[in-house]
Amino acid sequence: MSANPKQAREDHFERDMAQYRADFPALVQEVNGHPLAFLDSAASSQRAQPVIDAVTHYETHDHANVHRGVHTLSQRATESYEGARESVQRFINGASTREVVFTRGTTESINLVAQCFAGPRLSAGDEVLITHLEHHANIVPWQMLCERTGAKLIVAHVEDDGSVPAENVTSRFTDRTRILAISAVSNALGTVLPLDEIIPAAKAADITVVVDGAQAVPHQQVDVQALGADFFAFSAHKMVGPTGIGVLWGRETLLDAMPPWQGGGDMIETVTLEKSTWNTLPYKFEAGTPNISGAVGLGAAVEYLQGVGMDNISRYEHLLLNVLTEQLEAQGDVRIVGTAPGKAAVVSFLMDGVHPHDLGTIVDHHGVAVRTGHHCAMPIMQRFDVPGTARASLAFYNNRDDIDALVASLATVRKLFK
Amino acid sequence: MSADLEALYRDQVLAHSREPCNFCRLEDADHVVSGSNPLCGDSLQVYIALDGERVDGLSFEGHGCAISVASASMMTQMLEGCSCCDAVKTIARVHDMLTSSDGEALDAELAEQPVAALAAVRRYPTRVKCATLAWQAVHGALTEDAETVTTE
């Protein structure tokens, strides 16, 4: 294709990455008479066939309750469930499986930290620091907690390009800052936050750091120990896994000192009618029969992503991001909201004179799936004074055809509205 | 362009969305009602002026998609001058039209009205709320009023 060796390597890499698209059966279909161009992975990714197969195999052959029976199926179910925990621990480089708590997803993980860690520690006048670009899941639990405790919610400024320089956060540290709750990557704008600068400063100021990692884990290598945060939350369904399962990673010493989240079976050591004692980590936070098949799916998703390679995923998505950004910028009547340097593969945009919701319906007629609206991040939409945006978000199973389909469909939008 | 899209974005709908009628604040309004559709960020304020039992004037402000703005614009024209009682009945009929199943015959009287241009919305479950937004806001305001009148 090219005489330039660097370009030849890039072309080869792109062709190599193209093989993974075939692992996603949902992508092989027509929508409204056009091949599906799925550009909404930041909302929820498609499922990889190995994930579907692992869940089906579990449901077909191995299902029983976990941690309870001595019979064979219960042992198999327990092994599958705990095997998934080990996969996750290795994937994010947690120090031990005791630090990996299965939850319903990022939202529950953050609520768990707000209720069980921050709740007992905050008093009136203490401060919880967030940024203006957080997802509702990393705003509302803290608002609720502040209302209950009298603590104050402090909001770090987001620049006009959507970036959050470290000093925007660190300059808001006071001697009352107890918690910093911050995204690794913005779901609405694609901004990658400089956590490598922010977290050491927060730790030096004795602030507990809670990271919303939902948009980071599917797209880049995450090492929770190197990151240095205290808690890290993410969801399986954004990383080619099932819905209804996610992870709270936390430092063992902190998790150990926290009261349980919910009471019930599995989270106890002993129960008498007078008093109960709590199970060890991570079971203390997993009351009731867990989402076993979800965990199996998550484990398979992790293994699958590692097979593709997180560095490859990152590199390929950035390649596609550059193509998408260039194509949208070339439109003339399209404005990208969020242009922070080094951003992730999420492009929020507006088309002159067209409401995002109309745009979404029209491009859907061309088989193109984009998210429209406020992306569960209303404050950052208010910050940019827009009612919402259209958002194209990429995953490693996308290709240039998907981007071309979006751009071609924008011509129809233009034809109707101009 | 597909026929489906052309049916949804009829010329009349696009014309109303580009230049909505009664798109202003009504200073002497008896009711100011807000309607919002959090899914897509439509947010309209509807102003209603009453003359006794009659809808004397209607206007709206805010931002929304083409469907919600066109629908609100058509509504202000259609309900102006109606008795409150007739307005509530009309709103119910428009609501039925927008939520009826595809293929079902349109209400014969509505089919003659400009609002019939919105009928294709019924094929788009995610867009029905856009089209019904302003109508529901007015319905809320007028039926509350009716209740007050009956209790008196």
Coordinates of C-alpha atoms in Angstrom, one line a residue:
Chain A
M1 CA 0.0 0.0 0.0
S2 CA 2.8 2.4 0.8
A3 CA 6.5 2.6 0.2
N4 CA 6.9 4.3 3.6
P5 CA 7.9 1.6 6.1
K6 CA 6.2 3.3 9.0
Q7 CA 3.0 3.7 7.0
A8 CA 3.3 0.0 5.9
R9 CA 3.5 -1.0 9.5
E10 CA 0.5 1.0 10.4
D11 CA -1.5 -0.5 7.5
H12 CA -0.4 -4.0 8.6
F13 CA -1.5 -3.2 12.2
E14 CA -4.9 -2.0 11.0
R15 CA -5.5 -5.1 8.9
D16 CA -4.4 -7.2 11.8
M17 CA -6.9 -5.5 14.2
A18 CA -9.7 -5.9 11.7
Q19 CA -9.9 -9.6 12.5
Y20 CA -11.5 -9.0 15.9
R21 CA -14.7 -7.5 14.4
A22 CA -15.8 -11.0 13.5
D23 CA -15.9 -11.9 17.2
F24 CA -18.9 -9.6 17.7
P25 CA -22.0 -11.3 16.3
A26 CA -24.3 -8.3 16.9
L27 CA -22.2 -6.2 14.4
V28 CA -23.1 -8.5 11.6
Q29 CA -26.5 -7.3 10.8
E30 CA -28.4 -4.7 8.8
V31 CA -30.3 -1.9 10.5
N32 CA -32.8 0.0 8.4
G33 CA -31.4 -1.6 5.3
H34 CA -27.8 -0.6 6.0
P35 CA -24.9 -2.5 7.6
L36 CA -24.9 -1.6 11.3
A37 CA -22.2 1.0 12.3
F38 CA -22.2 0.7 16.0
L39 CA -20.7 3.9 17.4
D40 CA -22.2 3.8 20.9
S41 CA -19.7 1.7 22.9
A42 CA -19.2 4.3 25.6
A43 CA -22.8 3.7 26.6
S44 CA -22.4 -0.1 26.4
S45 CA -20.2 -2.2 24.3
Q46 CA -21.2 -5.2 22.2
R47 CA -20.5 -8.7 23.6
A48 CA -17.6 -10.8 22.3
Q49 CA -18.6 -14.3 21.2
P50 CA -16.2 -15.9 23.7
V51 CA -18.1 -14.0 26.5
I52 CA -21.4 -15.2 25.2
D53 CA -20.0 -18.8 24.9
A54 CA -18.6 -18.7 28.5
V55 CA -21.9 -17.5 29.9
T56 CA -23.9 -20.1 27.9
H57 CA -21.5 -22.9 28.9
Y58 CA -21.9 -21.9 32.6
E59 CA -25.7 -21.7 32.3
T60 CA -25.9 -25.0 30.4
H61 CA -23.5 -27.1 32.5
D62 CA -22.2 -25.6 35.7
H63 CA -24.8 -23.5 37.4
A64 CA -25.4 -24.0 41.1
N65 CA -25.1 -21.6 44.1
V66 CA -21.6 -20.6 45.1
H67 CA -19.7 -21.0 48.4
R68 CA -22.4 -23.3 49.7
G69 CA -22.6 -26.8 48.6
V70 CA -20.2 -29.7 48.6
H71 CA -21.7 -31.1 45.4
T72 CA -19.9 -31.0 42.1
L73 CA -21.9 -28.3 40.4
S74 CA -21.6 -26.0 43.4
Q75 CA -17.8 -26.5 43.3
R76 CA -17.7 -25.8 39.6
A77 CA -19.8 -22.6 40.0
T78 CA -17.6 -21.5 42.8
E79 CA -14.5 -22.1 40.8
S80 CA -15.9 -20.2 37.8
Y81 CA -16.9 -17.3 40.0
E82 CA -13.7 -17.1 41.9
G83 CA -11.7 -17.7 38.7
A84 CA -13.3 -14.6 37.3
R85 CA -12.2 -12.7 40.4
E86 CA -8.6 -13.9 39.8
S87 CA -8.8 -12.8 36.2
V88 CA -9.9 -9.3 37.2
Q89 CA -7.2 -9.0 39.8
R90 CA -4.5 -9.9 37.3
F91 CA -6.0 -7.6 34.7
I92 CA -5.9 -4.5 36.9
N93 CA -2.9 -5.7 38.9
G94 CA -4.7 -5.7 42.2
A95 CA -2.5 -6.9 45.1
S96 CA -4.9 -9.7 46.0
T97 CA -8.4 -11.1 45.2
R98 CA -9.5 -9.8 48.6
E99 CA -9.4 -6.3 47.0
V100 CA -11.8 -7.2 44.2
V101 CA -15.4 -6.8 45.1
F102 CA -18.1 -7.8 42.6
T103 CA -20.9 -5.2 42.4
R104 CA -23.7 -4.5 40.0
G105 CA -21.5 -2.0 38.2
T106 CA -19.7 1.3 38.5
T107 CA -22.7 3.0 40.0
E108 CA -23.1 0.6 42.9
S109 CA -19.3 0.6 43.5
I110 CA -19.2 4.3 44.0
N111 CA -22.3 4.2 46.2
L112 CA -20.7 1.5 48.3
V113 CA -17.6 3.7 48.9
A114 CA -19.8 6.8 49.6
Q115 CA -22.0 4.9 52.1
C116 CA -19.6 2.6 53.8
F117 CA -16.2 4.4 53.6
A118 CA -17.0 8.1 53.4
G119 CA -20.3 8.1 55.3
P120 CA -18.9 7.3 58.7
R121 CA -15.9 9.5 58.2
L122 CA -17.4 12.8 57.0
S123 CA -18.7 15.5 59.2
A124 CA -20.1 19.0 58.6
G125 CA -17.7 21.3 56.9
D126 CA -15.6 18.5 55.3
E127 CA -15.2 18.6 51.6
V128 CA -15.8 16.1 48.8
L129 CA -14.0 17.2 45.6
I130 CA -15.3 16.2 42.1
T131 CA -14.8 17.7 38.7
H132 CA -17.4 19.4 36.4
L133 CA -17.3 16.6 33.9
E134 CA -18.3 13.7 36.1
H135 CA -21.0 11.2 35.1
H136 CA -24.1 11.3 37.3
A137 CA -22.9 8.1 39.0
N138 CA -19.9 10.1 40.4
I139 CA -21.9 13.2 41.4
V140 CA -25.2 12.1 42.8
P141 CA -23.9 9.6 45.5
W142 CA -21.7 12.4 46.8
Q143 CA -24.5 15.0 46.7
M144 CA -26.6 12.6 48.7
L145 CA -23.8 12.0 51.2
C146 CA -23.1 15.7 51.6
E147 CA -26.7 16.3 52.3
R148 CA -26.7 13.7 55.0
T149 CA -23.4 14.7 56.6
G150 CA -23.3 18.4 56.1
A151 CA -20.1 18.1 54.0
K152 CA -19.6 20.3 51.0
L153 CA -19.4 19.3 47.4
I154 CA -16.6 21.2 45.7
V155 CA -16.3 21.1 41.9
A156 CA -13.1 21.5 39.9
H157 CA -13.2 23.6 36.8
V158 CA -13.1 22.1 33.3
E159 CA -11.4 24.2 30.6
D160 CA -13.1 25.3 27.4
D161 CA -11.5 22.5 25.4
G162 CA -12.8 19.9 28.0
S163 CA -9.4 19.4 29.6
V164 CA -8.8 19.3 33.3
P165 CA -5.2 20.3 34.1
A166 CA -4.0 18.9 37.3
E167 CA -3.8 22.3 39.0
N168 CA -7.6 22.8 38.4
V169 CA -8.0 19.9 40.9
T170 CA -5.0 20.3 43.2
S171 CA -5.7 24.0 43.7
R172 CA -9.0 23.1 45.2
F173 CA -7.4 20.9 48.0
T174 CA -8.0 22.4 51.4
D175 CA -7.4 21.0 54.9
R176 CA -11.0 19.9 54.9
T177 CA -10.8 17.9 51.6
R178 CA -11.5 14.3 52.6
I179 CA -12.5 12.6 49.3
L180 CA -11.5 13.2 45.7
A181 CA -13.9 11.4 43.4
I182 CA -12.7 11.7 39.8
S183 CA -13.1 10.1 36.4
A184 CA -10.2 8.5 34.6
V185 CA -11.8 9.3 31.3
S186 CA -14.9 11.5 30.6
N187 CA -17.7 9.6 29.0
A188 CA -19.2 12.7 27.5
L189 CA -16.1 14.4 26.1
G190 CA -13.4 11.8 26.0
T191 CA -11.1 13.8 28.2
V192 CA -8.3 11.7 29.8
L193 CA -7.7 13.2 33.2
P194 CA -4.1 13.6 34.4
L195 CA -4.5 11.1 37.3
D196 CA -0.7 10.4 37.3
E197 CA -0.2 14.0 38.5
I198 CA -3.4 14.5 40.5
I199 CA -3.3 11.3 42.6
P200 CA 0.2 11.7 44.1
A201 CA -0.7 15.2 45.1
A202 CA -4.0 14.1 46.7
K203 CA -2.2 11.3 48.6
A204 CA 0.4 13.8 49.8
A205 CA -2.5 15.9 51.2
D206 CA -4.0 12.8 52.9
I207 CA -7.1 12.8 50.6
T208 CA -8.8 9.5 49.8
V209 CA -9.1 9.0 46.0
V210 CA -12.0 7.3 44.4
V211 CA -11.6 6.8 40.6
D212 CA -14.5 6.2 38.2
G213 CA -12.7 4.0 35.8
A214 CA -15.7 2.9 33.7
Q215 CA -14.4 4.6 30.5
A216 CA -10.8 3.7 31.1
V217 CA -10.7 0.0 31.7
P218 CA -12.1 -1.0 28.2
H219 CA -9.6 1.2 26.4
Q220 CA -6.2 1.2 28.1
Q221 CA -4.1 -0.8 30.4
V222 CA -5.0 0.0 34.0
D223 CA -2.7 -0.9 36.9
V224 CA -4.4 0.1 40.1
Q225 CA -1.3 -0.2 42.2
A226 CA 0.8 2.0 39.9
L227 CA -2.1 4.5 39.8
G228 CA -2.1 4.9 43.5
A229 CA -5.8 5.5 44.1
D230 CA -7.7 4.1 47.1
F231 CA -10.8 2.9 45.2
F232 CA -11.4 2.2 41.5
A233 CA -14.8 1.3 40.0
F234 CA -15.7 -0.1 36.6
S235 CA -18.5 -2.0 34.8
A236 CA -18.3 -5.2 32.7
H237 CA -20.8 -4.1 30.1
K238 CA -18.5 -1.4 28.8
M239 CA -15.7 -3.9 28.2
V240 CA -17.4 -6.5 26.0
G241 CA -18.9 -8.2 29.0
P242 CA -22.4 -8.6 30.4
T243 CA -24.6 -6.0 32.1
G244 CA -25.4 -6.1 35.9
I245 CA -21.8 -6.9 37.0
G246 CA -18.9 -4.6 37.8
V247 CA -16.1 -4.2 40.2
L248 CA -15.0 -2.2 43.2
W249 CA -11.3 -2.4 43.7
G250 CA -10.2 -1.0 47.0
R251 CA -7.1 -1.1 49.2
E252 CA -7.4 -4.0 51.5
T253 CA -6.7 -2.0 54.7
L254 CA -9.5 0.4 53.8
L255 CA -12.0 -2.3 52.8
D256 CA -11.2 -4.2 55.9
A257 CA -12.0 -1.3 58.1
M258 CA -15.4 -0.6 56.4
P259 CA -18.7 -1.8 57.7
P260 CA -20.6 -4.1 55.3
W261 CA -22.7 -2.7 52.4
Q262 CA -25.8 -5.0 52.7
G263 CA -26.7 -7.7 55.1
G264 CA -27.6 -11.3 54.2
G265 CA -26.2 -14.6 53.2
D266 CA -22.6 -15.0 52.1
M267 CA -21.4 -11.8 53.8
I268 CA -21.5 -13.4 57.3
E269 CA -19.1 -15.6 59.3
T270 CA -21.6 -16.5 62.0
V271 CA -25.1 -15.5 62.8
T272 CA -26.9 -15.8 66.1
L273 CA -30.2 -14.1 66.8
E274 CA -28.2 -11.6 69.0
K275 CA -25.3 -10.8 66.8
S276 CA -23.6 -11.6 63.5
T277 CA -20.0 -11.5 62.6
W278 CA -18.7 -10.6 59.1
N279 CA -17.1 -12.7 56.5
T280 CA -13.6 -11.9 55.3
L281 CA -12.9 -9.8 52.2
P282 CA -14.3 -9.5 49.6
Y283 CA -17.3 -11.5 50.7
K284 CA -18.2 -9.0 53.4
F285 CA -19.5 -6.8 50.6
E286 CA -21.2 -9.5 48.5
A287 CA -24.5 -10.3 50.4
G288 CA -26.8 -12.7 48.9
T289 CA -26.4 -15.0 45.9
P290 CA -24.2 -13.0 43.5
N291 CA -24.5 -12.5 39.7
I292 CA -22.5 -15.7 39.0
S293 CA -23.1 -15.8 35.3
G294 CA -22.3 -12.1 35.1
A295 CA -18.9 -12.7 36.8
V296 CA -18.2 -15.6 34.5
G297 CA -18.9 -13.3 31.5
L298 CA -16.7 -10.6 33.0
G299 CA -13.9 -13.1 33.5
A300 CA -14.2 -14.2 29.9
A301 CA -14.3 -10.5 28.8
V302 CA -11.0 -9.8 30.7
E303 CA -9.4 -12.9 29.1
Y304 CA -10.6 -11.9 25.7
L305 CA -9.3 -8.3 26.0
Q306 CA -6.0 -9.5 27.2
G307 CA -5.8 -11.7 24.2
V308 CA -6.3 -8.7 21.9
G309 CA -3.9 -6.7 24.1
M310 CA -4.8 -3.5 25.8
D311 CA -1.9 -1.6 24.1
N312 CA -3.1 -2.8 20.7
I313 CA -6.7 -1.7 21.6
S314 CA -5.5 1.7 22.7
R315 CA -3.3 2.2 19.6
Y316 CA -6.0 1.1 17.2
E317 CA -8.7 3.2 18.8
H318 CA -6.5 6.3 18.6
L319 CA -5.9 5.6 14.9
L320 CA -9.7 5.5 14.4
L321 CA -10.2 8.6 16.6
N322 CA -7.8 10.6 14.4
V323 CA -9.7 9.5 11.3
L324 CA -13.1 10.3 12.9
T325 CA -11.9 13.7 14.2
E326 CA -10.4 14.7 10.8
Q327 CA -13.6 13.7 8.9
L328 CA -15.9 15.5 11.3
E329 CA -13.7 18.6 11.3
A330 CA -13.8 18.6 7.5
Q331 CA -17.6 18.9 7.5
G332 CA -17.5 22.6 8.1
D333 CA -20.9 22.6 9.9
V334 CA -19.9 20.3 12.7
R335 CA -18.5 21.4 16.0
I336 CA -16.7 19.0 18.3
V337 CA -17.3 19.5 22.0
G338 CA -14.3 18.4 23.9
T339 CA -11.0 18.7 22.2
A340 CA -8.6 18.1 25.0
P341 CA -5.1 16.9 23.9
G342 CA -4.6 13.1 24.2
K343 CA -8.3 12.4 24.6
A344 CA -9.9 8.9 24.3
A345 CA -12.0 7.7 21.4
V346 CA -15.2 9.6 22.2
V347 CA -16.3 12.4 20.0
S348 CA -19.2 14.6 21.2
F349 CA -20.4 16.9 18.4
L350 CA -23.1 19.3 17.3
M351 CA -24.2 20.1 13.8
D352 CA -25.3 23.7 13.0
G353 CA -29.0 24.2 13.2
V354 CA -29.8 20.5 14.0
H355 CA -30.9 19.2 17.4
P356 CA -28.8 16.1 18.3
H357 CA -32.0 14.1 18.8
D358 CA -33.0 14.6 15.2
L359 CA -29.5 13.8 14.0
G360 CA -29.7 10.6 16.0
T361 CA -32.9 9.5 14.4
I362 CA -31.7 10.3 10.9
V363 CA -28.3 8.6 11.1
D364 CA -30.1 5.6 12.6
H365 CA -31.9 5.3 9.3
H366 CA -28.5 4.7 7.8
G367 CA -27.7 2.0 10.3
V368 CA -25.5 4.3 12.4
A369 CA -25.9 4.1 16.1
V370 CA -24.8 7.2 18.0
R371 CA -25.8 8.4 21.5
T372 CA -27.7 11.7 21.7
G373 CA -28.6 13.7 24.7
H374 CA -26.7 14.6 27.9
H375 CA -24.8 11.3 28.3
C376 CA -25.7 11.1 32.0
A377 CA -23.5 14.2 32.5
M378 CA -25.9 17.1 32.6
P379 CA -23.5 19.4 34.5
I380 CA -20.9 19.3 31.8
M381 CA -23.6 20.0 29.1
Q382 CA -24.6 23.0 31.2
R383 CA -21.0 24.0 31.4
F384 CA -20.8 24.1 27.6
D385 CA -24.3 25.6 27.4
V386 CA -25.7 22.9 25.2
P387 CA -28.8 20.9 25.8
G388 CA -27.0 17.8 24.7
T389 CA -24.7 16.5 21.9
A390 CA -24.5 13.6 19.5
R391 CA -21.7 11.3 20.6
A392 CA -19.8 8.8 18.5
S393 CA -17.7 6.5 20.6
L394 CA -15.3 3.9 19.3
A395 CA -14.2 0.5 20.3
F396 CA -11.5 -1.7 18.8
Y397 CA -14.2 -3.6 16.8
N398 CA -15.0 -0.5 14.8
N399 CA -13.4 0.3 11.4
R400 CA -13.1 3.0 8.8
D401 CA -16.4 1.9 7.2
D402 CA -18.3 2.7 10.4
I403 CA -16.8 6.2 10.3
D404 CA -17.6 6.6 6.6
A405 CA -21.2 5.5 7.3
L406 CA -21.6 8.2 9.9
V407 CA -20.1 10.9 7.7
A408 CA -22.3 9.8 4.7
S409 CA -25.4 9.8 7.0
L410 CA -24.6 13.4 8.0
A411 CA -25.2 14.4 4.4
T412 CA -28.8 13.3 4.8
V413 CA -29.2 15.3 8.0
R414 CA -27.9 18.3 6.1
K415 CA -30.2 17.7 3.2
L416 CA -33.2 17.6 5.4
F417 CA -32.4 20.5 7.6
K418 CA -30.6 23.0 5.4
Chain B
M1 CA -33.5 9.6 1.4
S2 CA -35.8 6.9 2.7
A3 CA -39.6 7.4 2.6
D4 CA -39.8 6.7 6.3
L5 CA -37.6 9.7 7.0
E6 CA -39.5 11.9 4.7
A7 CA -42.7 10.8 6.4
L8 CA -41.3 11.8 9.8
Y9 CA -39.7 15.1 8.7
R10 CA -42.5 16.3 6.4
D11 CA -42.1 19.8 5.0
Q12 CA -44.8 21.2 7.2
V13 CA -42.9 19.8 10.3
L14 CA -39.6 21.2 9.2
A15 CA -41.2 24.6 8.4
H16 CA -42.7 24.8 11.9
S17 CA -39.4 23.8 13.5
R18 CA -37.5 26.4 11.5
E19 CA -39.9 29.2 12.1
P20 CA -42.1 28.2 15.0
C21 CA -45.4 30.1 15.5
N22 CA -46.0 31.9 18.8
F23 CA -42.4 31.3 19.9
C24 CA -42.3 34.0 22.6
R25 CA -43.1 34.7 26.1
L26 CA -46.7 35.6 26.9
E27 CA -46.6 38.4 29.5
D28 CA -50.2 38.1 30.8
A29 CA -50.2 34.3 30.9
D30 CA -52.5 32.6 33.4
H31 CA -50.5 29.4 33.3
V32 CA -46.8 28.9 32.7
V33 CA -46.0 25.2 32.4
S34 CA -42.7 23.5 31.8
G35 CA -42.3 20.3 29.9
S36 CA -39.0 18.5 29.7
N37 CA -37.8 15.3 28.1
P38 CA -34.7 14.4 30.0
L39 CA -33.8 11.7 27.5
C40 CA -32.8 14.2 24.9
G41 CA -32.8 17.5 26.6
D42 CA -36.0 19.0 25.2
S43 CA -37.1 21.7 27.5
L44 CA -40.1 23.9 26.7
Q45 CA -42.1 26.4 28.6
V46 CA -45.7 26.9 27.5
Y47 CA -47.7 30.1 28.3
I48 CA -51.4 29.9 28.4
A49 CA -53.7 33.0 28.6
L50 CA -57.4 32.3 29.4
D51 CA -60.4 34.4 28.8
G52 CA -62.9 32.8 31.2
E53 CA -63.4 29.2 29.9
R54 CA -61.7 29.9 26.6
V55 CA -58.0 29.6 25.6
D56 CA -57.3 33.1 24.5
G57 CA -53.6 32.7 23.6
L58 CA -50.8 30.2 23.7
S59 CA -47.1 30.6 23.2
F60 CA -43.9 28.7 24.0
E61 CA -40.2 29.1 24.5
G62 CA -37.3 26.9 25.1
H63 CA -35.2 24.4 23.1
G64 CA -36.0 21.1 21.7
C65 CA -35.6 18.9 18.6
A66 CA -37.5 19.6 15.4
I67 CA -40.3 17.3 16.3
S68 CA -40.9 18.8 19.8
V69 CA -40.7 22.4 18.5
A70 CA -42.9 21.8 15.4
S71 CA -45.5 20.0 17.6
A72 CA -45.6 22.8 20.1
S73 CA -45.9 25.4 17.3
M74 CA -48.8 23.5 15.7
M75 CA -50.5 23.2 19.1
T76 CA -50.4 26.9 19.8
Q77 CA -52.3 27.5 16.5
M78 CA -54.7 24.6 17.0
L79 CA -55.8 25.3 20.5
E80 CA -56.1 29.1 20.4
G81 CA -59.7 30.2 20.7
C82 CA -60.9 26.7 21.8
S83 CA -62.9 26.3 25.0
C84 CA -60.8 24.7 27.7
C85 CA -63.1 21.7 27.5
D86 CA -62.6 21.3 23.7
A87 CA -58.9 21.9 24.1
V88 CA -58.6 19.0 26.5
K89 CA -60.5 16.8 24.1
T90 CA -58.3 17.8 21.2
I91 CA -55.2 17.1 23.2
A92 CA -56.5 13.6 24.0
R93 CA -57.2 13.0 20.3
V94 CA -53.7 14.2 19.2
H95 CA -52.2 12.0 21.9
D96 CA -54.1 9.0 20.6
M97 CA -53.0 9.8 17.1
L98 CA -49.3 10.0 18.2
T99 CA -49.5 6.8 20.2
S100 CA -51.7 4.7 17.9
S101 CA -50.3 1.7 16.2
D102 CA -48.8 2.1 12.7
G103 CA -51.4 1.3 10.1
E104 CA -54.4 2.2 12.3
A105 CA -56.6 4.8 10.5
L106 CA -56.1 8.4 11.5
D107 CA -58.9 10.2 13.4
A108 CA -60.8 11.6 10.4
E109 CA -61.1 15.1 11.8
L110 CA -57.4 15.3 12.8
A111 CA -56.4 14.0 9.4
E112 CA -57.6 17.3 7.9
Q113 CA -55.5 19.3 10.3
P114 CA -51.9 20.4 10.0
V115 CA -51.0 18.3 13.1
A116 CA -51.6 15.2 11.0
A117 CA -48.2 15.9 9.5
L118 CA -46.8 14.5 12.8
A119 CA -48.6 11.2 12.5
A120 CA -45.5 9.3 11.4
V121 CA -44.0 9.8 14.9
R122 CA -46.0 6.8 16.0
R123 CA -43.5 4.6 14.2
Y124 CA -40.7 6.0 16.4
P125 CA -41.3 5.0 20.0
T126 CA -38.2 7.0 21.1
R127 CA -39.6 10.2 19.5
V128 CA -43.3 10.0 20.7
K129 CA -42.4 11.9 23.9
C130 CA -40.9 14.7 21.8
A131 CA -44.2 15.2 19.9
T132 CA -46.4 14.9 23.0
L133 CA -44.3 17.1 25.3
A134 CA -46.1 20.5 24.8
W135 CA -49.5 19.0 24.6
Q136 CA -49.1 17.1 27.8
A137 CA -47.9 20.3 29.5
V138 CA -51.0 22.2 28.5
H139 CA -53.2 19.2 29.4
G140 CA -51.7 19.3 32.9
A141 CA -52.4 23.0 33.3
L142 CA -56.0 22.8 31.9
T143 CA -57.2 19.7 33.7
E144 CA -55.8 21.0 37.0
D145 CA -57.8 24.2 36.4
A146 CA -60.9 22.2 35.5
E147 CA -60.6 20.4 38.8
T148 CA -60.4 23.6 40.7
V149 CA -63.5 24.8 38.9
T150 CA -65.5 21.7 39.7
T151 CA -64.5 21.9 43.4
E152 CA -65.6 25.5 43.5

